[in-house]
PDB file of C-alpha atoms in Angstrom:
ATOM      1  CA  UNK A  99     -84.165  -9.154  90.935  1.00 53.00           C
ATOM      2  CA  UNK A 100     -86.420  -6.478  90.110  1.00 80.00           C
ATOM      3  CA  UNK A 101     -88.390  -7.654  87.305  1.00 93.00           C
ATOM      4  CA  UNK A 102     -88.351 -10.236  85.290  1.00 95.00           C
ATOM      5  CA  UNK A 103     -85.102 -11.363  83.410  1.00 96.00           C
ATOM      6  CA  UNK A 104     -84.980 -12.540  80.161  1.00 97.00           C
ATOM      7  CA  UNK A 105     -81.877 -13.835  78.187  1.00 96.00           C
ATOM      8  CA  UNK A 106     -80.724 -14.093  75.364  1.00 97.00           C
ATOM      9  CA  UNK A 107     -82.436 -10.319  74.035  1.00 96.00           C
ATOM     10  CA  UNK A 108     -81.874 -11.259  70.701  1.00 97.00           C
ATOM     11  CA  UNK A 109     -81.157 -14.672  69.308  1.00 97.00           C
ATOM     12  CA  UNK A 110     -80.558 -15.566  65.545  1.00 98.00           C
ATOM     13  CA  UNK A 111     -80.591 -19.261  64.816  1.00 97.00           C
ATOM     14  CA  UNK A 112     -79.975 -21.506  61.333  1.00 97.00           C
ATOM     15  CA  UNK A 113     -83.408 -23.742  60.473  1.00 97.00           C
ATOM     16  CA  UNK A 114     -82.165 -26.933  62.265  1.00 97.00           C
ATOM     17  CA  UNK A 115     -80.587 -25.559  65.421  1.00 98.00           C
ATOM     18  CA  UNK A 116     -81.841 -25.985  68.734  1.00 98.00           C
ATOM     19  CA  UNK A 117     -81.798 -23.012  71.404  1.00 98.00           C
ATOM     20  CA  UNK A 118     -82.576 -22.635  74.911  1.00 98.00           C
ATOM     21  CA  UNK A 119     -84.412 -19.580  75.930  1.00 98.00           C
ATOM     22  CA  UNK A 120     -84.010 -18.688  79.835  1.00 97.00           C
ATOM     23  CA  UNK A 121     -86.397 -16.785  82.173  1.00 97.00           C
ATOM     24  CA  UNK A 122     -85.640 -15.619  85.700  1.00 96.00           C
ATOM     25  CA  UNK A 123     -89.159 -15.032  87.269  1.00 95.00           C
ATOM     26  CA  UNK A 124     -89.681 -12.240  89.967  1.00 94.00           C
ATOM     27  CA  UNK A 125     -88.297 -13.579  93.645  1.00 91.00           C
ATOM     28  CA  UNK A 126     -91.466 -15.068  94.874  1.00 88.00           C
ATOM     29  CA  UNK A 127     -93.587 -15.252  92.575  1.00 90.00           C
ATOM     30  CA  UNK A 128     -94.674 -19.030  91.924  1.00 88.00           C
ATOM     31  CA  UNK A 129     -96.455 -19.075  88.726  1.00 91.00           C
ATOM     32  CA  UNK A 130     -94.486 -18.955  85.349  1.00 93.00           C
ATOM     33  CA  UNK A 131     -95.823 -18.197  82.332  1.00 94.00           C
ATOM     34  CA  UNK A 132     -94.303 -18.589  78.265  1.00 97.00           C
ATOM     35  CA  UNK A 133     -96.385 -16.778  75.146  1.00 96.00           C
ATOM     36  CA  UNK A 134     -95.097 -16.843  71.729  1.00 96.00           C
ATOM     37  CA  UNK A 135     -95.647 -12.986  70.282  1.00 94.00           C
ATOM     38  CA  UNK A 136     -95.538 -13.131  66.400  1.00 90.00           C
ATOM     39  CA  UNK A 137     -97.178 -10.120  64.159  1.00 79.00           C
ATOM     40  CA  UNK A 138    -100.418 -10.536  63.368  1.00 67.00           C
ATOM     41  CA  UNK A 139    -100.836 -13.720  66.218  1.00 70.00           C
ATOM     42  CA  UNK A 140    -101.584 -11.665  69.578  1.00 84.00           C
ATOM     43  CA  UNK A 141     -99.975 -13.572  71.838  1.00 91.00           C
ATOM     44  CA  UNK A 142     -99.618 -17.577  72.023  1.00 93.00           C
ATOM     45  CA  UNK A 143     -99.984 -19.368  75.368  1.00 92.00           C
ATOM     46  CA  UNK A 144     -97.110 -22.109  75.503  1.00 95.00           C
ATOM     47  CA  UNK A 145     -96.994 -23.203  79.079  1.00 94.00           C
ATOM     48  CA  UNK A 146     -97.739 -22.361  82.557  1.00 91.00           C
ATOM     49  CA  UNK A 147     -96.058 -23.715  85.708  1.00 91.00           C
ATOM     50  CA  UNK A 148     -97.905 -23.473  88.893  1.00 88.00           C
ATOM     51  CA  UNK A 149     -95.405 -24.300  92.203  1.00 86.00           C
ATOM     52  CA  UNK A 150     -94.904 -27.789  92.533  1.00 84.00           C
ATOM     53  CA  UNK A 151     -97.833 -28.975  90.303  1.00 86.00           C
ATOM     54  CA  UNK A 152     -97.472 -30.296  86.836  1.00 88.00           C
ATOM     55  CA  UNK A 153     -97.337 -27.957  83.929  1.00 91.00           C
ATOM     56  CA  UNK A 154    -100.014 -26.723  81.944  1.00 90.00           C
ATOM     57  CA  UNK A 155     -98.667 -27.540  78.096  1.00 92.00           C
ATOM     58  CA  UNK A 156    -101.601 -27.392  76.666  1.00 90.00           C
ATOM     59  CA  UNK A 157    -100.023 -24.411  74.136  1.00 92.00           C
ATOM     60  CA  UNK A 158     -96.989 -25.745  72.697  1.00 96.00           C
ATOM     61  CA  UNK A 159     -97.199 -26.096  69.485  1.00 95.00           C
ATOM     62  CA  UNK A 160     -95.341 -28.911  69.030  1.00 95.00           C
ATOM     63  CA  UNK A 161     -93.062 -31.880  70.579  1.00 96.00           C
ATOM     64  CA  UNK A 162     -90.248 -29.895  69.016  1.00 98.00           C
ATOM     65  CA  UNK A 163     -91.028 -27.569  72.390  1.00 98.00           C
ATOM     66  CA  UNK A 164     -90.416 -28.399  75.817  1.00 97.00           C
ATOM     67  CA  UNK A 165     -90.031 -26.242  79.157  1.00 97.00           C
ATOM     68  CA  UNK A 166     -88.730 -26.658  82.715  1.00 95.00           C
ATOM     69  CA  UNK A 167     -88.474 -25.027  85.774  1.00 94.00           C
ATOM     70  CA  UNK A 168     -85.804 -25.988  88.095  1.00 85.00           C
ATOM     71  CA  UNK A 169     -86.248 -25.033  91.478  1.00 81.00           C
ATOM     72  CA  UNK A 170     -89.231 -23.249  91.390  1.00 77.00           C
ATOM     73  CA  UNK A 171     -87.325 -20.249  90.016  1.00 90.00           C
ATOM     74  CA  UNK A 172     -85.482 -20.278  86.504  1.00 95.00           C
ATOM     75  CA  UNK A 173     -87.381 -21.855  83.465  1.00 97.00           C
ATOM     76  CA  UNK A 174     -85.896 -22.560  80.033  1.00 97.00           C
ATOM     77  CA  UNK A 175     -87.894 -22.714  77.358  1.00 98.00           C
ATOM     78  CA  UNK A 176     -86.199 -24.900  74.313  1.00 98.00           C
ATOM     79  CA  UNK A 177     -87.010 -25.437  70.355  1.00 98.00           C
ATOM     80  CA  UNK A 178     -85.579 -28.012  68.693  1.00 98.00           C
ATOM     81  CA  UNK A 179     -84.592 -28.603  65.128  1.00 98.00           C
ATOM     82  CA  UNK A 180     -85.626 -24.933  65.056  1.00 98.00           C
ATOM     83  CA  UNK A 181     -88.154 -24.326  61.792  1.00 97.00           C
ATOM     84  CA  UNK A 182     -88.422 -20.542  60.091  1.00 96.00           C
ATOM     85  CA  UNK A 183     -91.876 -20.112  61.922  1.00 94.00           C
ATOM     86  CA  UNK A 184     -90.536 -20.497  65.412  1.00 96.00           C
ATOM     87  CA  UNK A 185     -89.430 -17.294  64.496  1.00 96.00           C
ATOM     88  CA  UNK A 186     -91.080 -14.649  66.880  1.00 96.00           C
ATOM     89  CA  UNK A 187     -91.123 -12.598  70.671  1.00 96.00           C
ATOM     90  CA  UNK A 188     -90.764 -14.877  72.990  1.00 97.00           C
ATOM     91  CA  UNK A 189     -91.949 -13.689  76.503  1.00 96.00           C
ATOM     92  CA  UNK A 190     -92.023 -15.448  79.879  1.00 97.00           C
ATOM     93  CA  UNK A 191     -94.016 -13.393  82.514  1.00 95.00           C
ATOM     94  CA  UNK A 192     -94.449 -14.277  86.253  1.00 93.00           C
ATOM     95  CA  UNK A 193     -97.141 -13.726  89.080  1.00 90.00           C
ATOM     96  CA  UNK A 194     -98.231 -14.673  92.372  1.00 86.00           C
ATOM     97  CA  UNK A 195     -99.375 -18.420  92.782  1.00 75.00           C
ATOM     98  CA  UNK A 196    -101.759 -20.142  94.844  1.00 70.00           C
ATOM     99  CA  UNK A 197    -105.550 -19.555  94.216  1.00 67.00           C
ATOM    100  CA  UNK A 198    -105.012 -16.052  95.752  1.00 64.00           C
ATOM    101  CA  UNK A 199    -103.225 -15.592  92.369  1.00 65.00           C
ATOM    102  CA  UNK A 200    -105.490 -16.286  89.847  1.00 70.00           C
ATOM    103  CA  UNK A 201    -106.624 -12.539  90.441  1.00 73.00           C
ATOM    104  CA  UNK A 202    -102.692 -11.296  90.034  1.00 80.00           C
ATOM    105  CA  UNK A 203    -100.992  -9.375  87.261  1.00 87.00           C
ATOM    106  CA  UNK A 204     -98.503 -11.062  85.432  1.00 91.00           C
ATOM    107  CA  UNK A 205     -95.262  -9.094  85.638  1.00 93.00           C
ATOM    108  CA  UNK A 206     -93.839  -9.628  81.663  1.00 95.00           C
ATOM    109  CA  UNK A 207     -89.825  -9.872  81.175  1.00 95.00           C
ATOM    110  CA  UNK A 208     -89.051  -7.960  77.731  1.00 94.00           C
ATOM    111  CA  UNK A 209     -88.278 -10.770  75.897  1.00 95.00           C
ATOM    112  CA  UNK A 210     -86.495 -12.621  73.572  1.00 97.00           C
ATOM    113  CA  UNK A 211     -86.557 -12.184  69.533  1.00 96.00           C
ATOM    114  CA  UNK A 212     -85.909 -15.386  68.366  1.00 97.00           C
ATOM    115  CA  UNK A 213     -85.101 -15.156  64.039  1.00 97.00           C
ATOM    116  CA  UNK A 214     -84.733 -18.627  62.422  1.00 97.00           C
ATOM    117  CA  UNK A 215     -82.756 -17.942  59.406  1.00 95.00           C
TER     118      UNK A 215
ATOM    119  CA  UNK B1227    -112.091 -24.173  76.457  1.00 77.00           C
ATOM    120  CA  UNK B1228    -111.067 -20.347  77.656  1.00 85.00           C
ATOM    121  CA  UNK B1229    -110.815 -18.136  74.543  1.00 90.00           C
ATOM    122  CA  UNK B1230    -111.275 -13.904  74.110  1.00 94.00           C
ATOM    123  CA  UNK B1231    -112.150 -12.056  70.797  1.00 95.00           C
ATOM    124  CA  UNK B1232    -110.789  -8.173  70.098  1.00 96.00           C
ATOM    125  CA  UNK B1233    -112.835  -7.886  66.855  1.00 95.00           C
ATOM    126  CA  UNK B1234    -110.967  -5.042  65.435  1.00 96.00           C
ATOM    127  CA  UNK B1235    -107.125  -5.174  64.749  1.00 94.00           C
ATOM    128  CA  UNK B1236    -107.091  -0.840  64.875  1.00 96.00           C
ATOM    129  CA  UNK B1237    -108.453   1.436  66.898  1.00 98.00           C
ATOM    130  CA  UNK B1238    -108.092   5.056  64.994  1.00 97.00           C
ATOM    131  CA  UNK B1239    -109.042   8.042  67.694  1.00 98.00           C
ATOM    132  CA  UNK B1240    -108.653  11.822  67.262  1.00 98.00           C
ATOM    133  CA  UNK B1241    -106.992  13.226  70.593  1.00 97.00           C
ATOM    134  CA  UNK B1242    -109.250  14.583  73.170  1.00 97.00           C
ATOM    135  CA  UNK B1243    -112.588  12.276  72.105  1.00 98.00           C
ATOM    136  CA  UNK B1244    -113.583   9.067  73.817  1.00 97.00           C
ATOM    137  CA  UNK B1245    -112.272   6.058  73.040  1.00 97.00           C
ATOM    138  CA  UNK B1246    -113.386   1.915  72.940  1.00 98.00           C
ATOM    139  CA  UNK B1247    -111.127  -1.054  72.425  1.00 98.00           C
ATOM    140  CA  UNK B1248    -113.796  -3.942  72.334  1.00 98.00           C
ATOM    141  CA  UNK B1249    -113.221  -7.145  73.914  1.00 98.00           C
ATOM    142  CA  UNK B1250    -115.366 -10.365  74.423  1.00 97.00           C
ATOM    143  CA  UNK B1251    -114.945 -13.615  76.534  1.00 95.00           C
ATOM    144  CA  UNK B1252    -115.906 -17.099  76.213  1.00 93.00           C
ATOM    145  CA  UNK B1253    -115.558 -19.315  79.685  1.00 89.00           C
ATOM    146  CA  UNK B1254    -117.155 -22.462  80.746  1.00 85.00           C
ATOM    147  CA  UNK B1255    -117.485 -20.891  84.183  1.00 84.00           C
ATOM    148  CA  UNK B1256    -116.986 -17.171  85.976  1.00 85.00           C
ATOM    149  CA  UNK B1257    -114.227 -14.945  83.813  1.00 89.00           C
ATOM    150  CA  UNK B1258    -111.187 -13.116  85.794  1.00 91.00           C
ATOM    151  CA  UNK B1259    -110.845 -10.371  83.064  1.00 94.00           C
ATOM    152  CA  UNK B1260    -107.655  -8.344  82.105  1.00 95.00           C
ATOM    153  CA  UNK B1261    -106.408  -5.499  79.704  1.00 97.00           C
ATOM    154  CA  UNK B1262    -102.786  -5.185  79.361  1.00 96.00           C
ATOM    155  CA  UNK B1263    -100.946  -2.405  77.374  1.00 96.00           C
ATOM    156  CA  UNK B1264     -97.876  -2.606  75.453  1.00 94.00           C
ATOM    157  CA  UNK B1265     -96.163   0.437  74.804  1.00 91.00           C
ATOM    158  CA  UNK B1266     -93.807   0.551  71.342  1.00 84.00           C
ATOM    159  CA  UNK B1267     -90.522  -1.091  72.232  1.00 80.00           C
ATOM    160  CA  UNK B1268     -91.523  -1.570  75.751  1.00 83.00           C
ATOM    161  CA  UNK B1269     -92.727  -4.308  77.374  1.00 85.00           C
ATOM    162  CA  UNK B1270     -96.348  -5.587  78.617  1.00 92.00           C
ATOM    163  CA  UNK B1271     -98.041  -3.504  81.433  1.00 93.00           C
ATOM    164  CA  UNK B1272    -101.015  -4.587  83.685  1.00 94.00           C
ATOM    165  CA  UNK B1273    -103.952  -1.835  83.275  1.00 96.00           C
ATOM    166  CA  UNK B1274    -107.018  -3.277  85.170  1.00 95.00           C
ATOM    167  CA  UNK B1275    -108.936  -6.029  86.013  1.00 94.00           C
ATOM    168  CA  UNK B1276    -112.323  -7.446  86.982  1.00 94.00           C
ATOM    169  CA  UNK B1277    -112.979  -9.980  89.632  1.00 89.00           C
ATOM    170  CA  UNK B1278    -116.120  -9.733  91.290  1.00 85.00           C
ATOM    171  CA  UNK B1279    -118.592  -6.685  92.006  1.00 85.00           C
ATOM    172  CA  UNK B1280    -118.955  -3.507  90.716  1.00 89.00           C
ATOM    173  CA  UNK B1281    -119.187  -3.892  86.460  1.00 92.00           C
ATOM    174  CA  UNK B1282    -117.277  -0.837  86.163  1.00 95.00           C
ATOM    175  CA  UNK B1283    -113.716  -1.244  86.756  1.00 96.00           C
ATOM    176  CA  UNK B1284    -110.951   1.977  86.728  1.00 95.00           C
ATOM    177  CA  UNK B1285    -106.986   1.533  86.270  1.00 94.00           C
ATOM    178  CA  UNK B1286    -104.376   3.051  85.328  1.00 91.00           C
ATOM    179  CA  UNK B1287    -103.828   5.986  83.141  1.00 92.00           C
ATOM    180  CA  UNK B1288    -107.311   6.688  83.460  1.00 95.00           C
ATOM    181  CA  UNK B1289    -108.526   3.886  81.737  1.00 97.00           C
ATOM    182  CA  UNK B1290    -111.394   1.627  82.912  1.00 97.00           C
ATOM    183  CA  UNK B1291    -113.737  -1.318  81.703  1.00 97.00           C
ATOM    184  CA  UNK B1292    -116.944  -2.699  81.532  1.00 96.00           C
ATOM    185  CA  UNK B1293    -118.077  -6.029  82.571  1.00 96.00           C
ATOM    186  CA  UNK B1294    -121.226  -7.266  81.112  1.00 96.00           C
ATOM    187  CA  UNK B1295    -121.901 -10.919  81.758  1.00 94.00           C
ATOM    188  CA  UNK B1296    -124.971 -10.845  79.431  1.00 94.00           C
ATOM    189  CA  UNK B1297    -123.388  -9.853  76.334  1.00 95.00           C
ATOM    190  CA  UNK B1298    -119.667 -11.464  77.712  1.00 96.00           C
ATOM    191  CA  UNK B1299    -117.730  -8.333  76.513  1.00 97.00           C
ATOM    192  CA  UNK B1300    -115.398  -6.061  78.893  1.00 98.00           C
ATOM    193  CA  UNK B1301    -114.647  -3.628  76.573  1.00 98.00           C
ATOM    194  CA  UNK B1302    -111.717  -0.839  77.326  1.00 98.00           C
ATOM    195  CA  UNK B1303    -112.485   2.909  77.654  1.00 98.00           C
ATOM    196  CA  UNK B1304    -111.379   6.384  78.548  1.00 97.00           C
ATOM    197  CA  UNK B1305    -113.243   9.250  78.232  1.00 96.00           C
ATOM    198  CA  UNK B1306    -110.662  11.819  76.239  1.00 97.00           C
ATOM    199  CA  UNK B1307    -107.620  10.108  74.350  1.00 97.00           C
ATOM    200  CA  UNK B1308    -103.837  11.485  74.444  1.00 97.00           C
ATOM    201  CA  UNK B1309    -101.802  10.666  71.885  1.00 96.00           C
ATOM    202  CA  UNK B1310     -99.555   9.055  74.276  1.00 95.00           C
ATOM    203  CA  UNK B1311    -102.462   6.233  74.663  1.00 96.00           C
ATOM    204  CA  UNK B1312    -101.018   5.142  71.288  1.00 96.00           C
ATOM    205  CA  UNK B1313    -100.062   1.023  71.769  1.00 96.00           C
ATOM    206  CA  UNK B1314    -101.184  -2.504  71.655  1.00 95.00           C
ATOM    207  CA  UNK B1315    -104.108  -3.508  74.065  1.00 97.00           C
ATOM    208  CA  UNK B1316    -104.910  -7.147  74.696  1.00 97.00           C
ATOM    209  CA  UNK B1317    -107.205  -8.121  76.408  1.00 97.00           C
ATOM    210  CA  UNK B1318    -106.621 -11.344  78.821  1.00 95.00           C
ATOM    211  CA  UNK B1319    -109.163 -13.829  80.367  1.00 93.00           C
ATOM    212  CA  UNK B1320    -109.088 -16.765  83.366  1.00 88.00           C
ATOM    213  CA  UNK B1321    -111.667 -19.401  83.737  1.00 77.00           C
ATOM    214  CA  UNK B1322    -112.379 -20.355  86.968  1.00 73.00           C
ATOM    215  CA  UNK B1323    -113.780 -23.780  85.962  1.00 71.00           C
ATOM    216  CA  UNK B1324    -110.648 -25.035  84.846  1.00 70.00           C
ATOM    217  CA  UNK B1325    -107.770 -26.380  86.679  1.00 66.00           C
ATOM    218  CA  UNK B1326    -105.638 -23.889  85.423  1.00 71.00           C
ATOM    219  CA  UNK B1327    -104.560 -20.684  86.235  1.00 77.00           C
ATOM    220  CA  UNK B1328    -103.206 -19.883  82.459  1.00 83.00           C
ATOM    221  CA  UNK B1329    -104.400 -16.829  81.440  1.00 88.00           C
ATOM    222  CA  UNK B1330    -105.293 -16.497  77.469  1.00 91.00           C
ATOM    223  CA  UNK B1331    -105.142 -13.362  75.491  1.00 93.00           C
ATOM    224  CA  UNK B1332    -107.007 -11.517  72.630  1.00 94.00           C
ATOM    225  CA  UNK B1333    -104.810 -10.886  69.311  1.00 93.00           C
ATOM    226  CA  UNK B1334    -104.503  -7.669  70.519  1.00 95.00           C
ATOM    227  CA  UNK B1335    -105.992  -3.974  69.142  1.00 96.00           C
ATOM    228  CA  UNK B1336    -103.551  -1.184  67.739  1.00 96.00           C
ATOM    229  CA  UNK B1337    -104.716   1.978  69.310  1.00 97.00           C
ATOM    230  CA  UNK B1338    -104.090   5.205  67.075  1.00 97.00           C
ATOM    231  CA  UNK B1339    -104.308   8.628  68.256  1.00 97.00           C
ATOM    232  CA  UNK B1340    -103.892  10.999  66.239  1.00 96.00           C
ATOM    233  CA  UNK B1341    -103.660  15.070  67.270  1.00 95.00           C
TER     234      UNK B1341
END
């Protein structure tokens, strides 16, 4: 595609669900990020996937999150046992890979707002 | 571990005076430096970037930034405001120690223009 997808836009959740957010990077592009945007938090680093090498999940908050990336392309992002604070922007954005992209712009998908009732 | 500061959470500006969104770094080896823009209900855009040479780095919109390894900061800054400059900057950094490529951002800086 064009840019980068993001589904669902909107997602409203009861506390104790689990969702699956979904990302479709730009055709390409080997690095996939996640960041958490919640008011008043900038935006959260939650996991990056570089290629073939193992993820950075150094950001995830907790075990409740997990990502993959199948394929090198598409990445879900899923909470478990959803909690009211997971509540927030979530944002996947993609770039260039390789150590000739550590100097690329991300490319940012617009999102998905995630409410936890 | 890779971390970036924006010290103020709003930015007021009166349209047609210069303007400074203030930014500093904190890397265990050379930074890659970024300042993104987010537009209300639209999503992050890529405004510039500093790598390697000259301090003084232009982008879009006429925006550019400042590199200055002594003092770590890479602030933002245009030279006459428009009130369509109104948004969220965030500034973004890479360490080039690490292993990673992630790229960590600033909480961000409301910029307010006002006519």
């Amino acid at each position: 595609g064009a840019g980068v997808s993001q589904s669902p836009s909107n997602k409203v959740t009861e506390k104790g669900k689990d969702v699956e957010l979904r990302c479709d990077p730009i055709s390409g592009h080997t690095a996939l990020y996640w960041y958490r945007q919640s008011l008043g938090q900038g935006l959260e680093f939650l996991i990056y996937f570089q290629g073939n090498s193992a993820p950075d999940k150094s950001g995830l908050p907790s075990d409740r999150f997990s990502a993959e990336r199948t394929g090198g392309s598409v990445s879900t992002l899923t909470i478990q046992r959803t909690q009211q604070e997971d509540s927030a922007v979530y944002l996947c954005a993609s770039s260039l890979g390789g150590s000739q992209g550590l100097v690329e712009k991300l490319f940012f998908g617009s999102g998905t707002q995630l409410s936890v009732l | 571990a890779q971390s970036v500061a924006q010290p103020e959470d709003q930015v007021n500006v009166a349209e047609g005076n210069p303007l400074t969104v203030k930014c500093t770094y904190s890397v265990s080896g050379n930074p890659y430096l970024f300042w993104y823009v987010q537009y209300p209900n639209r999503g992050l855009q890529f405004l510039l970037k500093y790598i390697t040479g000259d301090n003084l780095v232009k982008g879009s919109y006429g925006f550019e930034a400042e590199f200055n390894k002594s003092q770590t900061s890479f602030h933002l800054k245009k030279p006459s405001a428009l009130v369509s400059d109104s948004a969220l900057y965030f500034c973004a950094v890479r360490d080039l120690a690490s292993n990673t490529g992630k790229l960590i951002f600033g909480q961000g800086t409301t910029l307010q223009v006002k006519p």
